[in-house]
């Protein structure tokens, strides 16, 4: 490891997985402070890295990037795919670390066997790769520190929508490409109305324009109009860090709320929590599964065509759990 000074990180593709890879990067940065770390990441996801100083630089993930000019001496490849290893292979990077998977071992100098760790939590799965770099520590309790300039922009934005400095509770109401992972809209509205009334709080939705139908449906049931910041990922992370709590589906937004350290309640019903539960220091989970053994779709395509799991967690359960969290802090 003493010979590695310029490290490339091939980031995961999905926001939640990126968040879960961050403790691994944190451990590297803490132990080897002189190393320059560059993340290769999809353009749409760059904001979650540029919002903090966790990495030193970012480059856009492309199918055939020109990496030789950066003079990387090592690469850590988080995805398991053949394609991710192929992107790194052949660019003069001496050390290439990743898991044995997808017939790609010949492109890696350090191909790590994943037989014993394949089904552990995703964040621990990434941390396990560090054994090749002489780092044998467990996953740390890690909170993403927002850069001051971005945090100040978020504060200025919130002043315009919250001039009275009320509490703000955020809700992750969507889930990319997984309708079955989205909690019932009426339940979101019931919880938001209750918390808004009891705590004189504002409601903020973390969502995208692609989920406008869902946000419109929930908004129509609210007693007060929600704040919906359609902003870049770095601004969303900064805004969330200033909120008083978050309730949401198993989604990237939920993992962002978790890693910035605010009280986060994640709802799992279509997907299991054990491998992807939030890793933030103030994170909590409600997990329930339908009794029907056919309910194994993972939120994407319901075999029963009813998506009955979306109803299984009640509003009352969420309210009770969330109030216990925020009132106990």
mmCIF file of C-alpha atoms in Angstrom:
data_model
loop_
_atom_site.group_PDB
_atom_site.id
_atom_site.type_symbol
_atom_site.label_atom_id
_atom_site.label_comp_id
_atom_site.label_asym_id
_atom_site.label_seq_id
_atom_site.Cartn_x
_atom_site.Cartn_y
_atom_site.Cartn_z
ATOM 1 C CA UNK A 1 0.000 0.000 0.000
ATOM 2 C CA UNK A 2 2.914 2.368 0.655
ATOM 3 C CA UNK A 3 3.571 2.403 -3.100
ATOM 4 C CA UNK A 4 0.035 3.522 -3.997
ATOM 5 C CA UNK A 5 -0.242 7.292 -4.268
ATOM 6 C CA UNK A 6 -2.907 7.799 -6.931
ATOM 7 C CA UNK A 7 -5.992 5.610 -6.462
ATOM 8 C CA UNK A 8 -8.950 5.267 -8.811
ATOM 9 C CA UNK A 9 -12.286 4.204 -7.359
ATOM 10 C CA UNK A 10 -14.737 2.686 -9.828
ATOM 11 C CA UNK A 11 -17.979 3.710 -8.163
ATOM 12 C CA UNK A 12 -21.144 1.607 -8.075
ATOM 13 C CA UNK A 13 -23.897 2.714 -10.449
ATOM 14 C CA UNK A 14 -26.816 3.189 -8.048
ATOM 15 C CA UNK A 15 -27.055 5.961 -5.487
ATOM 16 C CA UNK A 16 -27.767 3.653 -2.550
ATOM 17 C CA UNK A 17 -24.782 1.464 -3.420
ATOM 18 C CA UNK A 18 -22.569 4.544 -3.779
ATOM 19 C CA UNK A 19 -23.540 5.609 -0.268
ATOM 20 C CA UNK A 20 -22.755 2.140 1.043
ATOM 21 C CA UNK A 21 -19.307 2.238 -0.590
ATOM 22 C CA UNK A 22 -18.378 5.451 1.226
ATOM 23 C CA UNK A 23 -17.186 3.876 4.510
ATOM 24 C CA UNK A 24 -14.622 1.964 2.461
ATOM 25 C CA UNK A 25 -13.301 5.174 0.914
ATOM 26 C CA UNK A 26 -13.349 6.815 4.338
ATOM 27 C CA UNK A 27 -11.158 4.053 5.787
ATOM 28 C CA UNK A 28 -8.621 4.451 2.985
ATOM 29 C CA UNK A 29 -8.517 8.211 3.416
ATOM 30 C CA UNK A 30 -8.141 7.958 7.190
ATOM 31 C CA UNK A 31 -5.289 5.453 7.122
ATOM 32 C CA UNK A 32 -3.394 6.681 4.072
ATOM 33 C CA UNK A 33 -3.747 10.454 4.121
ATOM 34 C CA UNK A 34 -1.232 11.135 1.336
ATOM 35 C CA UNK A 35 -3.130 9.146 -1.284
ATOM 36 C CA UNK A 36 -5.042 11.023 -3.967
ATOM 37 C CA UNK A 37 -8.454 9.391 -4.486
ATOM 38 C CA UNK A 38 -10.415 9.879 -7.700
ATOM 39 C CA UNK A 39 -13.926 8.501 -8.153
ATOM 40 C CA UNK A 40 -15.074 7.398 -11.595
ATOM 41 C CA UNK A 41 -18.838 7.811 -11.427
ATOM 42 C CA UNK A 42 -21.882 8.377 -13.597
ATOM 43 C CA UNK A 43 -22.376 12.068 -14.360
ATOM 44 C CA UNK A 44 -25.797 12.075 -12.688
ATOM 45 C CA UNK A 45 -24.248 10.787 -9.453
ATOM 46 C CA UNK A 46 -21.210 13.063 -9.222
ATOM 47 C CA UNK A 47 -22.940 15.420 -6.812
ATOM 48 C CA UNK A 48 -22.878 12.918 -3.952
ATOM 49 C CA UNK A 49 -19.067 12.989 -4.157
ATOM 50 C CA UNK A 50 -18.535 16.679 -4.924
ATOM 51 C CA UNK A 51 -20.712 17.690 -1.949
ATOM 52 C CA UNK A 52 -17.923 16.596 0.433
ATOM 53 C CA UNK A 53 -14.161 16.135 0.601
ATOM 54 C CA UNK A 54 -14.386 12.350 0.745
ATOM 55 C CA UNK A 55 -12.600 12.086 -2.619
ATOM 56 C CA UNK A 56 -10.140 14.478 -4.215
ATOM 57 C CA UNK A 57 -11.507 14.405 -7.750
ATOM 58 C CA UNK A 58 -14.224 12.904 -9.973
ATOM 59 C CA UNK A 59 -14.191 11.775 -13.570
ATOM 60 C CA UNK A 60 -17.184 10.747 -15.605
ATOM 61 C CA UNK A 61 -17.799 7.049 -16.032
ATOM 62 C CA UNK A 62 -17.802 6.147 -19.711
ATOM 63 C CA UNK A 63 -17.677 2.869 -21.582
ATOM 64 C CA UNK A 64 -14.123 3.415 -22.808
ATOM 65 C CA UNK A 65 -12.505 6.160 -20.746
ATOM 66 C CA UNK A 66 -8.966 7.335 -21.421
ATOM 67 C CA UNK A 67 -7.402 6.639 -18.043
ATOM 68 C CA UNK A 68 -3.707 6.363 -18.889
ATOM 69 C CA UNK A 69 -3.234 10.159 -18.777
ATOM 70 C CA UNK A 70 -4.158 10.232 -15.079
ATOM 71 C CA UNK A 71 -1.263 7.969 -14.097
ATOM 72 C CA UNK A 72 -3.260 5.923 -11.629
ATOM 73 C CA UNK A 73 -1.164 3.283 -9.927
ATOM 74 C CA UNK A 74 -4.119 1.375 -8.442
ATOM 75 C CA UNK A 75 -7.837 0.931 -9.011
ATOM 76 C CA UNK A 76 -10.513 -0.347 -6.623
ATOM 77 C CA UNK A 77 -13.489 -1.697 -8.567
ATOM 78 C CA UNK A 78 -16.710 -1.824 -6.544
ATOM 79 C CA UNK A 79 -19.136 -3.254 -9.154
ATOM 80 C CA UNK A 80 -19.048 -6.985 -9.825
ATOM 81 C CA UNK A 81 -19.576 -6.741 -13.575
ATOM 82 C CA UNK A 82 -17.265 -7.778 -16.401
ATOM 83 C CA UNK A 83 -17.811 -4.361 -17.947
ATOM 84 C CA UNK A 84 -16.488 -2.473 -14.913
ATOM 85 C CA UNK A 85 -13.232 -4.460 -14.912
ATOM 86 C CA UNK A 86 -12.921 -4.050 -18.676
ATOM 87 C CA UNK A 87 -13.092 -0.255 -18.295
ATOM 88 C CA UNK A 88 -10.022 -0.363 -16.054
ATOM 89 C CA UNK A 89 -8.057 -3.061 -17.861
ATOM 90 C CA UNK A 90 -5.429 -1.988 -20.391
ATOM 91 C CA UNK A 91 -4.818 1.562 -19.159
ATOM 92 C CA UNK A 92 -1.485 1.007 -17.477
ATOM 93 C CA UNK A 93 -2.910 0.736 -13.956
ATOM 94 C CA UNK A 94 -0.553 -1.613 -12.168
ATOM 95 C CA UNK A 95 -2.845 -2.765 -9.344
ATOM 96 C CA UNK A 96 -6.494 -3.631 -10.070
ATOM 97 C CA UNK A 97 -8.625 -4.833 -7.160
ATOM 98 C CA UNK A 98 -12.115 -6.316 -7.315
ATOM 99 C CA UNK A 99 -14.189 -9.386 -6.621
ATOM 100 C CA UNK A 100 -13.985 -12.601 -8.611
ATOM 101 C CA UNK A 101 -17.213 -12.411 -10.585
ATOM 102 C CA UNK A 102 -18.618 -12.425 -14.098
ATOM 103 C CA UNK A 103 -15.560 -14.197 -15.630
ATOM 104 C CA UNK A 104 -13.344 -11.145 -15.161
ATOM 105 C CA UNK A 105 -10.583 -12.392 -12.862
ATOM 106 C CA UNK A 106 -7.974 -12.311 -15.642
ATOM 107 C CA UNK A 107 -8.345 -8.514 -15.773
ATOM 108 C CA UNK A 108 -7.648 -8.092 -12.050
ATOM 109 C CA UNK A 109 -4.305 -8.287 -10.286
ATOM 110 C CA UNK A 110 -6.060 -8.838 -6.942
ATOM 111 C CA UNK A 111 -9.187 -10.925 -7.529
ATOM 112 C CA UNK A 112 -10.898 -11.338 -4.173
ATOM 113 C CA UNK A 113 -12.936 -14.462 -3.490
ATOM 114 C CA UNK A 114 -16.443 -13.485 -2.432
ATOM 115 C CA UNK A 115 -17.786 -16.901 -1.481
ATOM 116 C CA UNK A 116 -17.861 -16.208 2.255
ATOM 117 C CA UNK A 117 -18.994 -12.568 2.042
ATOM 118 C CA UNK A 118 -21.397 -12.535 -0.883
ATOM 119 C CA UNK A 119 -24.512 -12.303 1.275
ATOM 120 C CA UNK A 120 -23.340 -9.881 3.953
ATOM 121 C CA UNK A 121 -24.431 -6.237 4.107
ATOM 122 C CA UNK A 122 -23.410 -4.393 0.950
ATOM 123 C CA UNK A 123 -21.315 -1.857 2.854
ATOM 124 C CA UNK A 124 -19.378 -4.619 4.626
ATOM 125 C CA UNK A 125 -18.978 -6.386 1.290
ATOM 126 C CA UNK A 126 -17.151 -3.327 -0.045
ATOM 127 C CA UNK A 127 -15.053 -2.901 3.119
ATOM 128 C CA UNK A 128 -13.886 -6.505 2.773
ATOM 129 C CA UNK A 129 -11.980 -5.538 -0.393
ATOM 130 C CA UNK A 130 -9.614 -3.464 1.745
ATOM 131 C CA UNK A 131 -7.863 -6.552 3.054
ATOM 132 C CA UNK A 132 -5.838 -6.417 -0.152
ATOM 133 C CA UNK A 133 -4.626 -2.979 0.978
ATOM 134 C CA UNK A 134 -3.680 -4.110 4.473
ATOM 135 C CA UNK A 135 -6.751 -2.502 6.031
ATOM 136 C CA UNK A 136 -8.550 -4.986 8.265
ATOM 137 C CA UNK A 137 -10.876 -2.629 10.132
ATOM 138 C CA UNK A 138 -14.629 -2.977 10.469
ATOM 139 C CA UNK A 139 -17.064 -0.581 8.837
ATOM 140 C CA UNK A 140 -16.874 2.738 10.716
ATOM 141 C CA UNK A 141 -19.740 4.892 11.945
ATOM 142 C CA UNK A 142 -19.475 7.462 9.197
ATOM 143 C CA UNK A 143 -21.286 10.734 8.521
ATOM 144 C CA UNK A 144 -20.789 12.618 5.266
ATOM 145 C CA UNK A 145 -19.529 16.143 5.997
ATOM 146 C CA UNK A 146 -20.990 18.712 3.608
ATOM 147 C CA UNK A 147 -18.672 21.372 2.181
ATOM 148 C CA UNK A 148 -19.320 24.792 3.700
ATOM 149 C CA UNK A 149 -20.015 26.519 0.380
ATOM 150 C CA UNK A 150 -22.725 24.031 -0.568
ATOM 151 C CA UNK A 151 -24.173 23.959 2.940
ATOM 152 C CA UNK A 152 -24.454 27.756 2.864
ATOM 153 C CA UNK A 153 -26.319 27.602 -0.456
ATOM 154 C CA UNK A 154 -28.740 25.096 1.070
ATOM 155 C CA UNK A 155 -29.277 27.373 4.072
ATOM 156 C CA UNK A 156 -30.045 30.305 1.794
ATOM 157 C CA UNK A 157 -32.557 28.228 -0.146
ATOM 158 C CA UNK A 158 -34.308 27.082 3.019
ATOM 159 C CA UNK A 159 -34.589 30.676 4.210
ATOM 160 C CA UNK A 160 -36.716 31.411 1.150
ATOM 161 C CA UNK A 161 -39.114 28.507 1.734
ATOM 162 C CA UNK A 162 -38.957 28.476 5.530
ATOM 163 C CA UNK A 163 -38.571 32.101 6.679
ATOM 164 C CA UNK A 164 -39.952 31.287 10.133
ATOM 165 C CA UNK A 165 -37.321 28.580 10.688
ATOM 166 C CA UNK A 166 -39.848 25.833 11.425
ATOM 167 C CA UNK A 167 -38.934 22.182 11.686
ATOM 168 C CA UNK A 168 -38.728 20.391 8.348
ATOM 169 C CA UNK A 169 -39.513 16.703 7.951
ATOM 170 C CA UNK A 170 -38.416 15.185 4.651
ATOM 171 C CA UNK A 171 -40.023 12.245 2.860
ATOM 172 C CA UNK A 172 -38.518 9.987 0.223
ATOM 173 C CA UNK A 173 -41.684 9.213 -1.675
ATOM 174 C CA UNK A 174 -40.249 7.464 -4.731
ATOM 175 C CA UNK A 175 -37.999 4.564 -5.699
ATOM 176 C CA UNK A 176 -36.321 4.351 -9.087
ATOM 177 C CA UNK A 177 -37.792 1.642 -11.334
ATOM 178 C CA UNK A 178 -39.465 -0.098 -8.385
ATOM 179 C CA UNK A 179 -43.118 0.822 -7.917
ATOM 180 C CA UNK A 180 -43.573 -1.945 -5.359
ATOM 181 C CA UNK A 181 -41.003 -0.308 -3.036
ATOM 182 C CA UNK A 182 -43.144 2.836 -2.779
ATOM 183 C CA UNK A 183 -45.215 3.058 0.385
ATOM 184 C CA UNK A 184 -48.899 3.781 -0.173
ATOM 185 C CA UNK A 185 -49.478 7.450 -1.045
ATOM 186 C CA UNK A 186 -52.361 7.821 1.421
ATOM 187 C CA UNK A 187 -50.065 6.666 4.217
ATOM 188 C CA UNK A 188 -47.405 9.217 3.360
ATOM 189 C CA UNK A 189 -50.058 11.934 3.408
ATOM 190 C CA UNK A 190 -51.482 10.798 6.742
ATOM 191 C CA UNK A 191 -48.061 10.780 8.408
ATOM 192 C CA UNK A 192 -47.021 14.112 6.905
ATOM 193 C CA UNK A 193 -50.251 15.790 8.012
ATOM 194 C CA UNK A 194 -49.930 14.421 11.535
ATOM 195 C CA UNK A 195 -46.311 15.478 11.990
ATOM 196 C CA UNK A 196 -46.925 18.849 10.369
ATOM 197 C CA UNK A 197 -49.759 19.595 12.781
ATOM 198 C CA UNK A 198 -48.157 18.277 15.955
ATOM 199 C CA UNK A 199 -44.721 19.824 15.470
ATOM 200 C CA UNK A 200 -45.743 22.865 13.387
ATOM 201 C CA UNK A 201 -43.394 21.478 10.770
ATOM 202 C CA UNK A 202 -43.004 21.887 7.047
ATOM 203 C CA UNK A 203 -43.107 18.920 4.680
ATOM 204 C CA UNK A 204 -40.355 18.390 2.115
ATOM 205 C CA UNK A 205 -40.442 15.783 -0.645
ATOM 206 C CA UNK A 206 -37.234 14.301 -2.029
ATOM 207 C CA UNK A 207 -38.321 13.218 -5.470
ATOM 208 C CA UNK A 208 -37.694 13.672 -9.191
ATOM 209 C CA UNK A 209 -39.756 15.019 -12.058
ATOM 210 C CA UNK A 210 -40.213 11.411 -13.206
ATOM 211 C CA UNK A 211 -42.225 10.791 -10.021
ATOM 212 C CA UNK A 212 -44.493 13.809 -10.427
ATOM 213 C CA UNK A 213 -47.630 11.669 -10.566
ATOM 214 C CA UNK A 214 -46.842 10.272 -7.130
ATOM 215 C CA UNK A 215 -45.907 13.636 -5.622
ATOM 216 C CA UNK A 216 -49.038 15.262 -7.072
ATOM 217 C CA UNK A 217 -51.225 12.541 -5.616
ATOM 218 C CA UNK A 218 -49.723 12.894 -2.141
ATOM 219 C CA UNK A 219 -49.679 16.692 -2.317
ATOM 220 C CA UNK A 220 -53.411 16.768 -3.076
ATOM 221 C CA UNK A 221 -54.045 15.026 0.258
ATOM 222 C CA UNK A 222 -51.858 17.340 2.359
ATOM 223 C CA UNK A 223 -53.190 20.139 4.526
ATOM 224 C CA UNK A 224 -50.193 22.308 3.605
ATOM 225 C CA UNK A 225 -48.287 22.496 0.334
ATOM 226 C CA UNK A 226 -44.983 20.599 0.443
ATOM 227 C CA UNK A 227 -41.541 21.889 -0.429
ATOM 228 C CA UNK A 228 -40.238 20.055 -3.494
ATOM 229 C CA UNK A 229 -36.661 21.045 -4.389
ATOM 230 C CA UNK A 230 -35.911 19.755 -7.867
ATOM 231 C CA UNK A 231 -32.188 20.347 -7.502
ATOM 232 C CA UNK A 232 -28.806 18.778 -8.121
ATOM 233 C CA UNK A 233 -27.741 15.855 -5.976
ATOM 234 C CA UNK A 234 -25.202 17.876 -4.020
ATOM 235 C CA UNK A 235 -27.872 20.420 -3.060
ATOM 236 C CA UNK A 236 -30.331 17.679 -2.112
ATOM 237 C CA UNK A 237 -27.737 16.145 0.220
ATOM 238 C CA UNK A 238 -27.027 19.540 1.787
ATOM 239 C CA UNK A 239 -30.727 20.345 2.204
ATOM 240 C CA UNK A 240 -31.377 16.962 3.796
ATOM 241 C CA UNK A 241 -28.553 17.534 6.273
ATOM 242 C CA UNK A 242 -30.489 20.562 7.543
ATOM 243 C CA UNK A 243 -33.810 18.755 7.964
ATOM 244 C CA UNK A 244 -35.109 17.472 11.297
ATOM 245 C CA UNK A 245 -35.897 13.949 10.145
ATOM 246 C CA UNK A 246 -36.635 11.721 7.176
ATOM 247 C CA UNK A 247 -39.133 8.968 6.410
ATOM 248 C CA UNK A 248 -38.870 7.076 3.171
ATOM 249 C CA UNK A 249 -38.880 4.012 1.000
ATOM 250 C CA UNK A 250 -35.923 1.745 0.345
ATOM 251 C CA UNK A 251 -34.315 4.181 -2.084
ATOM 252 C CA UNK A 252 -31.256 6.276 -2.865
ATOM 253 C CA UNK A 253 -32.838 9.305 -1.211
ATOM 254 C CA UNK A 254 -33.215 7.356 2.016
ATOM 255 C CA UNK A 255 -29.544 6.374 1.985
ATOM 256 C CA UNK A 256 -28.525 10.010 1.401
ATOM 257 C CA UNK A 257 -30.601 11.127 4.396
ATOM 258 C CA UNK A 258 -28.990 8.400 6.453
ATOM 259 C CA UNK A 259 -25.383 9.213 5.562
ATOM 260 C CA UNK A 260 -25.740 12.951 6.279
ATOM 261 C CA UNK A 261 -26.705 12.028 9.823
ATOM 262 C CA UNK A 262 -30.313 13.127 10.316
ATOM 263 C CA UNK A 263 -32.871 10.835 12.021
ATOM 264 C CA UNK A 264 -33.884 8.471 9.227
ATOM 265 C CA UNK A 265 -36.688 5.911 9.231
ATOM 266 C CA UNK A 266 -36.530 3.470 6.318
ATOM 267 C CA UNK A 267 -39.520 1.376 5.286
ATOM 268 C CA UNK A 268 -38.897 -2.131 3.937
ATOM 269 C CA UNK A 269 -41.712 -4.325 2.691
ATOM 270 C CA UNK A 270 -40.958 -5.382 -0.886
ATOM 271 C CA UNK A 271 -37.235 -5.832 -0.277
ATOM 272 C CA UNK A 272 -35.274 -7.353 2.628
ATOM 273 C CA UNK A 273 -33.435 -4.950 4.907
ATOM 274 C CA UNK A 274 -30.593 -7.189 6.036
ATOM 275 C CA UNK A 275 -28.320 -6.553 3.064
ATOM 276 C CA UNK A 276 -29.121 -2.908 2.375
ATOM 277 C CA UNK A 277 -30.326 -1.282 5.585
ATOM 278 C CA UNK A 278 -29.194 2.343 6.045
ATOM 279 C CA UNK A 279 -25.787 2.787 7.643
ATOM 280 C CA UNK A 280 -26.078 6.290 9.105
ATOM 281 C CA UNK A 281 -25.633 6.888 12.822
ATOM 282 C CA UNK A 282 -29.274 7.934 13.361
ATOM 283 C CA UNK A 283 -30.930 5.368 11.095
ATOM 284 C CA UNK A 284 -33.809 3.034 11.906
ATOM 285 C CA UNK A 285 -35.892 0.489 10.032
ATOM 286 C CA UNK A 286 -39.440 -0.824 9.947
ATOM 287 C CA UNK A 287 -39.532 -4.095 8.046
ATOM 288 C CA UNK A 288 -42.640 -6.176 7.411
ATOM 289 C CA UNK A 289 -43.413 -8.810 4.833
ATOM 290 C CA UNK A 290 -46.777 -10.112 3.594
ATOM 291 C CA UNK A 291 -47.735 -13.596 4.679
ATOM 292 C CA UNK A 292 -48.215 -14.608 1.058
ATOM 293 C CA UNK A 293 -45.104 -16.593 -0.033
ATOM 294 C CA UNK A 294 -45.608 -15.384 -3.613
ATOM 295 C CA UNK A 295 -44.551 -11.883 -2.540
ATOM 296 C CA UNK A 296 -40.914 -12.051 -3.585
ATOM 297 C CA UNK A 297 -40.792 -9.534 -6.434
ATOM 298 C CA UNK A 298 -38.310 -7.130 -4.865
ATOM 299 C CA UNK A 299 -40.579 -4.244 -5.744
ATOM 300 C CA UNK A 300 -40.294 -4.412 -9.513
ATOM 301 C CA UNK A 301 -42.957 -6.764 -10.881
ATOM 302 C CA UNK A 302 -45.679 -8.054 -8.615
ATOM 303 C CA UNK A 303 -46.666 -11.622 -9.539
ATOM 304 C CA UNK A 304 -50.016 -11.045 -7.853
ATOM 305 C CA UNK A 305 -50.446 -7.707 -9.677
ATOM 306 C CA UNK A 306 -51.790 -6.231 -6.434
ATOM 307 C CA UNK A 307 -48.621 -4.845 -4.797
ATOM 308 C CA UNK A 308 -50.264 -5.686 -1.501
ATOM 309 C CA UNK A 309 -46.982 -5.260 0.357
ATOM 310 C CA UNK A 310 -47.311 -1.477 -0.093
ATOM 311 C CA UNK A 311 -50.138 -1.566 2.468
ATOM 312 C CA UNK A 312 -48.603 -3.815 5.105
ATOM 313 C CA UNK A 313 -46.899 -1.090 7.178
ATOM 314 C CA UNK A 314 -49.506 1.174 8.752
ATOM 315 C CA UNK A 315 -49.339 4.926 9.228
ATOM 316 C CA UNK A 316 -49.701 4.472 12.965
ATOM 317 C CA UNK A 317 -46.640 2.207 13.113
ATOM 318 C CA UNK A 318 -44.563 4.791 11.285
ATOM 319 C CA UNK A 319 -45.785 7.688 13.411
ATOM 320 C CA UNK A 320 -45.103 5.850 16.657
ATOM 321 C CA UNK A 321 -41.629 4.745 15.567
ATOM 322 C CA UNK A 322 -40.638 8.146 14.199
ATOM 323 C CA UNK A 323 -41.865 10.055 17.221
ATOM 324 C CA UNK A 324 -39.938 7.703 19.451
ATOM 325 C CA UNK A 325 -36.821 8.498 17.434
ATOM 326 C CA UNK A 326 -37.075 12.297 17.319
ATOM 327 C CA UNK A 327 -38.401 12.723 20.838
ATOM 328 C CA UNK A 328 -35.615 10.560 22.195
ATOM 329 C CA UNK A 329 -32.832 12.692 20.707
#
